[in-house]
XYZ file of C-alpha atoms in Angstrom:
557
model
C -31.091 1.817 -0.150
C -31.953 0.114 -2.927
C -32.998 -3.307 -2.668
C -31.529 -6.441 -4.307
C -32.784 -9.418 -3.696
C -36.256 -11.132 -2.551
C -36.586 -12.857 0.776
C -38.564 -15.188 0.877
C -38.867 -16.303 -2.877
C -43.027 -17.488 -2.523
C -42.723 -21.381 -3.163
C -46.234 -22.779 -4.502
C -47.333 -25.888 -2.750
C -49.551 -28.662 -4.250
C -52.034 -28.732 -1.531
C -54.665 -29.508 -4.152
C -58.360 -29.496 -2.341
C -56.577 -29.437 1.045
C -59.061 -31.030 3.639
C -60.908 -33.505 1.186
C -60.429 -37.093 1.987
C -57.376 -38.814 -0.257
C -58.154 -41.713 -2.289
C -54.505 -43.208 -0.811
C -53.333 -43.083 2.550
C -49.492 -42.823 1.503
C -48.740 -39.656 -0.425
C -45.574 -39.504 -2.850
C -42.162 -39.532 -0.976
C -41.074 -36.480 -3.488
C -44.567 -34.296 -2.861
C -45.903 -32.650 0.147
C -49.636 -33.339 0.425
C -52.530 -33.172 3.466
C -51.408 -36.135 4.854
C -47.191 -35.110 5.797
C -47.140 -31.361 5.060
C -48.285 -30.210 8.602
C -44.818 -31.038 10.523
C -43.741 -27.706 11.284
C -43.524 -24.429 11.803
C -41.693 -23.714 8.522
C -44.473 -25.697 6.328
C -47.130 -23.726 8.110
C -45.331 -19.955 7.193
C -45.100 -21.434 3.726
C -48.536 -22.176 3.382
C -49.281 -18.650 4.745
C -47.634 -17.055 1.278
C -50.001 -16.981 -0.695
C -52.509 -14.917 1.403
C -50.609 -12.040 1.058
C -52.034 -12.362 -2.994
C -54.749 -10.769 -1.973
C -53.168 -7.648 -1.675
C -52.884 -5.692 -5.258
C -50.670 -2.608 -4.122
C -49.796 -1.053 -7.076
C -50.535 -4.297 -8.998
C -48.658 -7.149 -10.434
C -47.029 -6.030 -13.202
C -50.320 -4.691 -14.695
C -52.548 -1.321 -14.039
C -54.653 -3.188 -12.403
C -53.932 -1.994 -8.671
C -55.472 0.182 -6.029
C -53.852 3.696 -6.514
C -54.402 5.480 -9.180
C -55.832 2.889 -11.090
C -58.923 2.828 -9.139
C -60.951 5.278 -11.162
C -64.567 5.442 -10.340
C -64.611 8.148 -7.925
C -64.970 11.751 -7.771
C -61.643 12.606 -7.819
C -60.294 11.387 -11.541
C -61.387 11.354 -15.365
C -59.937 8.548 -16.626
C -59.760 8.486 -20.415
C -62.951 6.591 -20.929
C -65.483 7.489 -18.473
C -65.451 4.663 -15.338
C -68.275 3.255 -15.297
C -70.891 1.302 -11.997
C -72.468 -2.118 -12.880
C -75.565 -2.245 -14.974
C -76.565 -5.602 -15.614
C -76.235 -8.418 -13.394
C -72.957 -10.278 -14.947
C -72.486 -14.378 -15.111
C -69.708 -14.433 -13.158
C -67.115 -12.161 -11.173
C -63.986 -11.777 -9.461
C -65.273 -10.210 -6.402
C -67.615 -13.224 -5.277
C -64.554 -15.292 -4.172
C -64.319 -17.276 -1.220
C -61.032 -19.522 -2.091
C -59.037 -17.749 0.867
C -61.572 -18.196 3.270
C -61.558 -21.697 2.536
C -57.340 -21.569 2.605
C -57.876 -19.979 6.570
C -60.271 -22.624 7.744
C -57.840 -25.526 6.141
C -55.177 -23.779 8.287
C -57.705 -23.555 11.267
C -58.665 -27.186 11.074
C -55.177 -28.057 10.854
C -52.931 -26.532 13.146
C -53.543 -28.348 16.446
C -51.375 -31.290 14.177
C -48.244 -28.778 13.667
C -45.563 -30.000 16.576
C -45.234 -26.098 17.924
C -45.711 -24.176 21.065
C -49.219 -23.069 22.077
C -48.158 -19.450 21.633
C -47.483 -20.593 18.165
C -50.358 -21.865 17.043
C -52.289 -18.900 18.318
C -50.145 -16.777 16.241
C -50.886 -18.816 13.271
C -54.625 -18.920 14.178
C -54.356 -15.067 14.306
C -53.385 -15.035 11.021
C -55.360 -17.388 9.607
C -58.327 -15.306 10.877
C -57.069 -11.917 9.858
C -56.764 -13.043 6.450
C -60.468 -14.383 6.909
C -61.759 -11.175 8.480
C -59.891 -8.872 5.591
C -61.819 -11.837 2.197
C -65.170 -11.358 4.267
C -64.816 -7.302 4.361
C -63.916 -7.295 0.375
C -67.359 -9.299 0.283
C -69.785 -7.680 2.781
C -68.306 -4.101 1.151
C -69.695 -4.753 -2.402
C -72.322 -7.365 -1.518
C -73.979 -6.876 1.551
C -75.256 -10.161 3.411
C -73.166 -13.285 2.118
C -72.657 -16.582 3.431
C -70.548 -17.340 6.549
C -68.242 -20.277 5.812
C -66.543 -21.111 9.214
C -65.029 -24.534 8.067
C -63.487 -25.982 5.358
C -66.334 -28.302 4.045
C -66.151 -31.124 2.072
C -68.218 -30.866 -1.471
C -70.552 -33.660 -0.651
C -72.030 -31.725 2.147
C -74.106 -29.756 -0.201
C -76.370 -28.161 2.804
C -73.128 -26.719 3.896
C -71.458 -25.271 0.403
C -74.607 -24.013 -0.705
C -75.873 -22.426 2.307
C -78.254 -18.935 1.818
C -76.621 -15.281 3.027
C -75.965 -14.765 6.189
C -77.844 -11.159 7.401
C -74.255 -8.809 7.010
C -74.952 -7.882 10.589
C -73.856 -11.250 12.101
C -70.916 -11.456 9.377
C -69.355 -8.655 10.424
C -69.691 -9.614 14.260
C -68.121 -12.903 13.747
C -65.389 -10.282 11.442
C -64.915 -8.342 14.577
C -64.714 -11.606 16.712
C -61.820 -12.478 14.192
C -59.996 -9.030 14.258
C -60.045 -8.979 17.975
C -58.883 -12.598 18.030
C -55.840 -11.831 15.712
C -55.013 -8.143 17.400
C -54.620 -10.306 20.851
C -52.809 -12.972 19.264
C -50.338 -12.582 16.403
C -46.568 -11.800 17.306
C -46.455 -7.905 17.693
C -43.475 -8.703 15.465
C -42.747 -11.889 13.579
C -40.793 -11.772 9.876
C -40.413 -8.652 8.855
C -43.067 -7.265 6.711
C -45.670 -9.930 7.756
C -48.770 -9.409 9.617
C -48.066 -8.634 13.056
C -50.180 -6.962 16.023
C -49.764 -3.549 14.532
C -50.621 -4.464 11.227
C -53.614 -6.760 12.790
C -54.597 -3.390 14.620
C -54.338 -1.830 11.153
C -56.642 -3.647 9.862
C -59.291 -3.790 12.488
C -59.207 0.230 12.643
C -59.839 0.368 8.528
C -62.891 -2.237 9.132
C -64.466 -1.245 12.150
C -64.795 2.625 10.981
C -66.236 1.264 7.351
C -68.861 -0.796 8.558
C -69.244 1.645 11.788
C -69.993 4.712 9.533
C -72.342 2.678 7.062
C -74.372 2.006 10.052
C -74.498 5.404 10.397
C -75.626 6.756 7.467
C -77.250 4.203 5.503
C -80.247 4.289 7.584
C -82.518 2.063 5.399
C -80.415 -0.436 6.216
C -81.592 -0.498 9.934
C -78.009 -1.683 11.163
C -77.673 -1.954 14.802
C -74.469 -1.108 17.033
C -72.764 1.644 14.510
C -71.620 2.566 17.781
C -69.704 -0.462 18.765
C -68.032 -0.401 15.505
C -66.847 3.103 15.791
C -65.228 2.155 19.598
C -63.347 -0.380 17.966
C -61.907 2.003 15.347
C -61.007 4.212 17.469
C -59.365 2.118 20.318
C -57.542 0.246 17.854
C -56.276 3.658 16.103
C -55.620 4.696 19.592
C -53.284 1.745 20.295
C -51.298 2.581 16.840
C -51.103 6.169 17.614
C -49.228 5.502 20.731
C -46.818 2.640 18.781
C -43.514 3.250 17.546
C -44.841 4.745 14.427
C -43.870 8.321 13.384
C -45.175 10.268 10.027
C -42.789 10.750 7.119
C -41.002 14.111 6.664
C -41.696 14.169 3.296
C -45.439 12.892 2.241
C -44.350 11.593 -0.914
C -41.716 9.276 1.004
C -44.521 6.654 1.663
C -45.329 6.265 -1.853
C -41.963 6.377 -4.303
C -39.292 4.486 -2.679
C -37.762 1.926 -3.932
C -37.814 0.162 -0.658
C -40.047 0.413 1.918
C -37.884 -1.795 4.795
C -37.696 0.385 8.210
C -40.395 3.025 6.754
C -41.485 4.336 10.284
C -44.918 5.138 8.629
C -45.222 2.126 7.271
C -46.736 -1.127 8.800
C -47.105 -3.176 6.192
C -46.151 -3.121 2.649
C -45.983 -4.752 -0.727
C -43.067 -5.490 -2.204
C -41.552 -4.881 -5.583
C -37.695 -6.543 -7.049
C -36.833 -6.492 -10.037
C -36.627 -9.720 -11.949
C -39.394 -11.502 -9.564
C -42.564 -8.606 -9.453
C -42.634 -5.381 -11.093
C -45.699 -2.630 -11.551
C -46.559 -0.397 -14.398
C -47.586 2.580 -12.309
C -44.873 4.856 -13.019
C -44.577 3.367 -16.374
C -48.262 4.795 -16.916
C -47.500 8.359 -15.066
C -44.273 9.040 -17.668
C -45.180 7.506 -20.696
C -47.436 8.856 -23.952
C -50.634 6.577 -22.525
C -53.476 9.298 -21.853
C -53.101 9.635 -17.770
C -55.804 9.548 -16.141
C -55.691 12.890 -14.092
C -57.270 14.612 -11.118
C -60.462 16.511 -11.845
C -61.775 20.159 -11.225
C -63.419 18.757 -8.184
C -60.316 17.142 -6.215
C -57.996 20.041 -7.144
C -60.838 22.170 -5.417
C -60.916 20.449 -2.082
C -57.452 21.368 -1.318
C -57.266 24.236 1.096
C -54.702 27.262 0.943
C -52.082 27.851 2.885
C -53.894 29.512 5.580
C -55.869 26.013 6.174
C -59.078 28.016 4.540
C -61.175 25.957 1.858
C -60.535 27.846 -1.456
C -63.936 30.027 -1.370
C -63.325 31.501 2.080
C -59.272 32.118 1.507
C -58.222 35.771 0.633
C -54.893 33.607 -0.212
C -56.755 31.830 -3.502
C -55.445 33.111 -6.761
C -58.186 31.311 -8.475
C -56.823 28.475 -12.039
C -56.878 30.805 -15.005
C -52.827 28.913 -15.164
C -50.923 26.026 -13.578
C -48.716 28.917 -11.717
C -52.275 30.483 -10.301
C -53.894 27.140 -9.050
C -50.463 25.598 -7.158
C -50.311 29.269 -5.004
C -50.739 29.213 -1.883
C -52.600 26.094 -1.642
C -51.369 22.286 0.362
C -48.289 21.120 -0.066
C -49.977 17.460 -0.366
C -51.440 19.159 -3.700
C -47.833 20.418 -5.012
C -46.708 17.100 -4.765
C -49.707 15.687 -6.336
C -49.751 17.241 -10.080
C -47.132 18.441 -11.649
C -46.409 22.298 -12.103
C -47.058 22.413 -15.877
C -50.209 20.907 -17.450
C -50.336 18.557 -20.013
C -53.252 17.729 -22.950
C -53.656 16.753 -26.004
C -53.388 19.995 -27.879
C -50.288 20.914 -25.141
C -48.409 17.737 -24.872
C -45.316 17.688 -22.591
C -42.726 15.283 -23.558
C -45.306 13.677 -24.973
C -47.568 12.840 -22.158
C -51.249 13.598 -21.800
C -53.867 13.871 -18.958
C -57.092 14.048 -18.920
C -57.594 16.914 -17.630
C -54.388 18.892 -17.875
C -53.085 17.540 -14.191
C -50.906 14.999 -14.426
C -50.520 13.319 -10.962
C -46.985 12.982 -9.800
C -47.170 11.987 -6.044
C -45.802 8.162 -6.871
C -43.101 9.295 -9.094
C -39.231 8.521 -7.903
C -36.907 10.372 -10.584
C -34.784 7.249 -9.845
C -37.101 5.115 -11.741
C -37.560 7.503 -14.413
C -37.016 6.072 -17.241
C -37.924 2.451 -16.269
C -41.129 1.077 -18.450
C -43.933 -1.161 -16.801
C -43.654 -3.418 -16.454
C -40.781 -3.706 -14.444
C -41.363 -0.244 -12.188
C -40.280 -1.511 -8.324
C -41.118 1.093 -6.193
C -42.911 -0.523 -2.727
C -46.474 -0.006 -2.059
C -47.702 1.202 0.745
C -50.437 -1.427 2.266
C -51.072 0.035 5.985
C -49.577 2.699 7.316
C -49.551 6.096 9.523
C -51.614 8.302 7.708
C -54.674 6.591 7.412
C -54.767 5.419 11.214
C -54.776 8.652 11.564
C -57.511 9.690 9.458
C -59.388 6.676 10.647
C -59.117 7.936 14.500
C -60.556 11.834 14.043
C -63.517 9.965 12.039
C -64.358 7.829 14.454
C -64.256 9.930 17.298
C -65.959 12.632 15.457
C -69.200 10.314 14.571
C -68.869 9.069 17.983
C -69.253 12.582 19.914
C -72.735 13.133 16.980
C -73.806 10.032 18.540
C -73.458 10.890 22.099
C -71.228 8.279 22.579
C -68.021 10.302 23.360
C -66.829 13.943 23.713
C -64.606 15.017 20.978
C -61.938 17.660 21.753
C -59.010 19.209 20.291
C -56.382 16.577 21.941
C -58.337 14.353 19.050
C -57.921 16.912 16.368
C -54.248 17.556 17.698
C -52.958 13.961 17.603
C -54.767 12.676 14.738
C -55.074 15.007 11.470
C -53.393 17.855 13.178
C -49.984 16.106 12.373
C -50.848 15.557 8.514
C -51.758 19.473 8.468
C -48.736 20.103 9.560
C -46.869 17.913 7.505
C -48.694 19.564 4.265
C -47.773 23.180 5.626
C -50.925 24.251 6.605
C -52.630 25.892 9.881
C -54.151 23.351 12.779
C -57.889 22.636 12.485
C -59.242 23.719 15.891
C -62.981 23.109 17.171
C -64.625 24.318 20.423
C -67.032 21.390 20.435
C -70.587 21.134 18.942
C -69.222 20.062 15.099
C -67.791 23.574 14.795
C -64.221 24.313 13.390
C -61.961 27.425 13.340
C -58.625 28.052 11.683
C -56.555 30.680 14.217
C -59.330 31.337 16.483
C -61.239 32.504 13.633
C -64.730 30.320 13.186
C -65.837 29.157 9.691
C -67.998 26.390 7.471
C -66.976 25.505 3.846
C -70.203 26.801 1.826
C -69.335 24.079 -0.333
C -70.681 21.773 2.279
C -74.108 20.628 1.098
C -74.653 17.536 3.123
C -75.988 17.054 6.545
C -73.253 16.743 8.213
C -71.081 19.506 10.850
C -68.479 21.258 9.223
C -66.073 18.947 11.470
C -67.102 16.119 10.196
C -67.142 17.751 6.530
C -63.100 18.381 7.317
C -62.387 15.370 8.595
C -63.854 14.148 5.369
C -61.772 16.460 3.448
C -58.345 15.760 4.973
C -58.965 11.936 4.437
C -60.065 12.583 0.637
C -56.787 15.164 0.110
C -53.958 12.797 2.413
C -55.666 9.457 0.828
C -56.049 11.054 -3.116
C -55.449 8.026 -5.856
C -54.887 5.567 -2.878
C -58.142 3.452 -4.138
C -60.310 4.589 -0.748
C -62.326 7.430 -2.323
C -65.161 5.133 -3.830
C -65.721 3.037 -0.742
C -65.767 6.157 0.990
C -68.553 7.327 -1.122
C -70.416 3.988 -0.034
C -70.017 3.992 3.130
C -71.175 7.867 3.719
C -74.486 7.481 1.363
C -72.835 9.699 -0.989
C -73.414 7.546 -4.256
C -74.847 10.723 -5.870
C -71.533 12.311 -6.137
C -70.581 9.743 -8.603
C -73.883 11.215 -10.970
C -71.809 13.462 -13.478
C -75.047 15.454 -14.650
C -75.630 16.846 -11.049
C -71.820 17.241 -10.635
C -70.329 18.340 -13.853
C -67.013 19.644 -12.086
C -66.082 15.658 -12.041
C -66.068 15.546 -15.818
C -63.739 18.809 -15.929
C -60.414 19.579 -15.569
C -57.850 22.309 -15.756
C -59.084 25.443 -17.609
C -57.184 26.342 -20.430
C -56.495 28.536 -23.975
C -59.426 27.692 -26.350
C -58.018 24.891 -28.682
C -56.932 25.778 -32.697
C -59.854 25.742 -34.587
C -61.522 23.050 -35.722
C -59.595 21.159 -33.491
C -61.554 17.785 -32.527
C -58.449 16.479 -29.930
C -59.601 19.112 -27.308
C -62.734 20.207 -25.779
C -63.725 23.127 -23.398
C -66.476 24.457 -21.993
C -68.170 27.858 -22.022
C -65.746 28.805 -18.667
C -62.903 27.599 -20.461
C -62.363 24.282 -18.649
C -61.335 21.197 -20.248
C -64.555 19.148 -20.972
C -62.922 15.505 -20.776
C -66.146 13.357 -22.000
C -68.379 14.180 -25.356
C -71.978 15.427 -24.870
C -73.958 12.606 -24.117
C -71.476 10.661 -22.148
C -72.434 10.598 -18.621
C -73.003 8.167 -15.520
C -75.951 8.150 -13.476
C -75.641 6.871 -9.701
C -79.033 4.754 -8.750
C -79.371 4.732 -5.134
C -81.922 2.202 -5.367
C -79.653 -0.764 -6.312
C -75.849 0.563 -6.511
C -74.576 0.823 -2.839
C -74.304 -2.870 -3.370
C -73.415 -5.087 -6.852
C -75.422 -7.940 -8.292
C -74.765 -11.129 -7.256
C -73.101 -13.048 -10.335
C -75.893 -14.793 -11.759
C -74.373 -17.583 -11.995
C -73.875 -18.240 -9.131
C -77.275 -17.721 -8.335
C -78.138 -20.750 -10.938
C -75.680 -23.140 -8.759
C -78.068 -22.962 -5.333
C -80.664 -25.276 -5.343
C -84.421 -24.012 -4.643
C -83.468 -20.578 -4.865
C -81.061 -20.404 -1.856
C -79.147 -17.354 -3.025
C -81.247 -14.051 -3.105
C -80.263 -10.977 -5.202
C -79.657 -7.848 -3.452
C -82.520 -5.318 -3.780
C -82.981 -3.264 -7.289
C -81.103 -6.407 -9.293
C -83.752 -9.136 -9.139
C-alpha cells in the first residue's frame, strides 16, 4: 500500500554544544536547551532523530547512496572509471566523530530523564548502538582511531586531542557496546526504530567484518578473529530463529514503495513524497549513462543447475542478451534487463556502460517519476544478509578449528536464497568441499587460497548483495584489494559483447573478443597493497594535534 504521510516529521532541536557549561543558568522560556530539555521520555526519542542521518539508503535526494551508487568495486563500470585515494586530502567526510559525541551527551545525560530503569537502558542501548555503528565506519577505512567515551569539554585539550587508540581495543569496547545494546533495547519499540533485532543486525554485520579481517590480513597481527566470528554467528543465529521470513520475490526488498510489515526487513529507510525523495530510479530510467554491471559480475552467476558458468553443460555462453540470461540465477534476470543498451544501441534513450542496465530496484509504479522525488524504501538490515553473514562465519570458523560446519549451516543459511533464485542446494561433506546433487566440484575460476566452500559462500554473498554498497568492504576485509587492479583483471573494465560499432565510430569501443571496452587505453587503476586497505588520515587534521599526536597510517606518511 502506498504510503501517505510521514510519522514522525524529524523536528531539529537547538542543543547547540550540548554538555558545555552555559554562560546563564536560565535558558529562554520559548527554547529547549541543556539545562530543561531532559524531562522526558518524549524529549529523549526526539533527540534520538537525528542518528538515524547516518544512514544514506538510497540517498537523500541525491546519487549519493549505498546501492548502486557505490562504484569502486569489481562488479560495475561506472562512466568515469572509480577511482581509490592517492594523495592524502586536507580534510574529509569520513573522519567524523559528531555522533559519537551526540551518544555520549545522551549517555551523560540520561540518569536526569524522570523514566523507568528499563527505560533508560533502552535509551543507553541506543545511544551505544549508534556509537558502535560511527566507530565501525571509522576503524573500516582508518584503522586505529581515537576512543572518545565522553562528551568532553574543549578546554580539556589532553582529552580532544588524544593519539589513536590500537583498532584492537576499539573494536572490543565496539563489541562491549553491541552486546550492551542487543541485551538492552526494546525487542520492539516505534516501529522502524532500532530494536533488539535490528541491534542483533548490526552486531552480526560487525563482528563477521572485523572477524574475517583478522583472518586474512595477517600483517596486521590481530588477535581473537575467532571471538569475532562467534559473535557473528550467534547473533545471526538468534535472527535466523526470529520472526523473520525471506521475500517470495527477491526484488520485493528493494522496489516497494513501502517497506512497513516487510517480513525480511528489520530496519529500513524511509522515503514520502514531499518530505525525502531519492534519484535512484530516476538514474536507472533516464538518458544519464548508467553505470552497469561488468563482464566479471555477470560471470559469477551460476546456471540453473547451481554450476559456476565454466563447469555447466547448461551455459549458452553471451554472444546476445537472449544467450547470457539462459539458464542462469534468477537473482541475475532480475538484475539487468533482457535487452542491452549502449551508446551506439540506445533503448529509449538510455545507456549503460557496459550494455547491462541493472533493473533489480526498479518498481514500474514509479516509472516515470524523476529524481529527485523517487520514494521507493531502502532496505537498511534485513534477511538476506544475516543470512549470508551466518554461512561465513561458520565457514571461517570450522578453517579455524573453532567449530564443525555441516550442511544444517548450508541448509538454513544460503540454502534458502538458492532456492529463492531457482537454483540447486549447495551441499558439502565437510573438509571445504562442495557438491551440487551429489556430484563434487571446485570453480576453476577460484584462484585464491581459500576452499571452494568458502569461495561459494563468497559468491552467493557477492550475487544476493550485487549494487547493495558491500562489495568493496568485502574486498577489504578478505585481502582482496588486487581485484580492484584493472590491468591484472581486465574483465572489470568490460562489458557485454556486442556487433562491432559503424565505422569510424568514436561513441563505442570493443575489444579484439568483441566485448565492450568501457575505459580508453591508458585509463586504468592500480590497487597498492602497501597503503590502500586503509585511507590517509586528512591532513588536516593531522596539523590540529599538538607534538605530533596523530600518526598516519602506513604507506601515507
Amino acid at each position: 500500500m502506498r504510503k501517505r504521510k510521514y510519522l514522525p516529521i524529524i523536528l531539529t532541536i537547538a542543543l547547540a554544544a550540548a554538555g558545555c557549561k552555559k554562560y546563564v543558568d536560565k535558558g529562554l522560556v520559548d527554547q529547549f536547551d541543556d539545562s530543561n530539555f531532559w524531562i522526558s521520555e518524549d524529549n529523549v526519542r526526539m533527540y534520538s532523530w537525528p542518528f538515524y542521518e547516518i544512514f544514506k539508503g538510497y540517498g537523500n535526494g541525491n546519487g549519493s547512496g549505498d546501492f548502486y551508487f557505490t562504484t569502486l568495486n569489481d562488479d560495475q563500470a561506472s562512466p568515469a572509471i572509480s577511482v581509490l585515494t592517492t594523495v592524502v586530502p586536507t580534510t574529509s567526510g569520513k573522519w567524523d566523530f559528531t555522533l559519537i559525541r551526540k551518544a555520549n551527551v545522551l549517555l551523560e545525560r540520561i540518569n536526569k530523564v524522570p523514566m523507568p530503569d528499563d527505560a533508560k537502558n533502552h535509551w543507553r542501548g541506543v545511544a551505544r548502538f549508534f556509537r558502535a555503528y560511527a566507530y565501525f565506519n571509522l576503524v573500516k577505512d582508518y584503522g586505529d582511531v581515537p576512543w572518545v567515551g565522553r562528551a568532553a569539554d574543549i578546554s580539556d585539550t589532553a582529552y580532544v586531542y588524544k593519539s589513536r587508540d590500537p583498532r584492537a581495543a576499539v573494536m572490543d569496547s565496539v563489541l562491549a557496546d553491541l552486546d550492551f545494546a542487543c541485551a538492552n533495547v526494546r525487542v520492539k519499540d516505534q516501529e522502524n526504530t532500532v530494536n533488539q533485532y535490528v541491534a542483533l543486525a548490526l552486531k552480526s554485520r560487525i563482528c563477521l567484518f572485523e572477524g574475517t579481517w583478522r583472518e586474512y590480513h595477517k600483517e596486521a597481527k590481530l588477535p581473537d578473529a575467532a571471538k569475532f566470528l562467534l559473535a557473528a554467528k550467534d547473533a545471526s543465529e538468534k535472527l535466523i530463529n526470529g520472526p523473520f521470513a525471506l521475500n517470495a520475490n527477491y526484488t520485493t526488498t528493494y522496489n516497494s514503495l513501502d517497506l512497513t510489515g516487510n517480513k525480511e526487513v528489520m530496519l529500513y529507510k524511509r522515503y514520502v513524497p514531499g518530505y525525502l525523495g531519492h534519484s535512484l530510479i530516476g538514474y536507472l530510467t533516464s538518458s544519464t549513462t548508467m553505470s552497469g554491471l561488468n563482464k566479471s559480475a555477470i560471470d559469477a552467476f551460476v546456471c540453473s543447475d547451481g554450476l559456476p558458468i565454466k563447469l555447466s553443460p547448461l551455459y549458452q555462453g553471451d554472444n546476445n542478451i537472449k544467450a547470457t540470461r539462459m539458464n542462469r540465477d534468477n537473482r541475475l534476470l532480475l538484475s539487468i534487463d533482457t535487452v542491452l543498451c549502449y551508446p551506439t544501441n540506445l533503448v529509449s534513450g538510455r545507456t549503460s556502460t557496459t550494455g547491462y542496465r541493472p533493473t533489480k530496484f526498479l518498481n514500474p509504479q514509479v516509472a516515470n517519476v524523476v529524481a529527485p522525488f523517487n520514494d521507493t524504501d531502502a532496505p537498511l538490515f534485513w534477511l538476506a544478509e544475516v543470512l549470508l553473514n551466518y554461512a561465513e562465519a561458520a565457514a571461517v570458523l570450522d578453517k579455524l578449528g573453532q567449530y564443525t560446519f555441516t550442511q544444517t549451516d548450508l541448509d538454513k543459511s544460503i540454502n534458502k536464497l538458492r532456492t529463492r533464485a531457482g537454483i540447486p542446494a549447495l551441499q558439502t561433506s565437510g573438509g571445504g568441499q562442495t557438491a551440487v546433487n551429489g556430484v563434487s566440484f571446485s570453480d576453476p575460476a577460484n584462484t585464491t587460497s581459500v576452499s571452494s566452500l568458502i569461495w561459494e559462500i563468497r559468491r552467493e554473498r557477492r550475487v544476493e548483495l550485487m549494487l547493495d554498497g558491500f562489495r568493496y568492504y568485502d574486498l577489504m576485509r578478505w585481502s582482496l584489494g588486487d581485484n580492484l587492479t584493472t590491468t591484472t583483471n581486465p574483465d572489470i573494465t568490460k562489458g557485454a559483447k556486442v556487433p562491432p560499432p559503424p565505422a569510424g565510430s568514436k561513441d563505442l569501443t570493443v575489444d579484439e573478443n568483441g566485448y565492450i571496452s568501457v575505459y580508453n587505453a591508458g585509463i586504468s587503476r592500480v590497487f597498492d597493497k602497501n597503503k590502500n586497505y586503509l585511507e590517509p588520515i586528512p591532513s588536516g587534521q593531522i596539523s590540529l594535534y599538538p607534538g605530533g599526536n596523530l600518526e598516519q597510517n602506513p604507506g601515507w606518511k
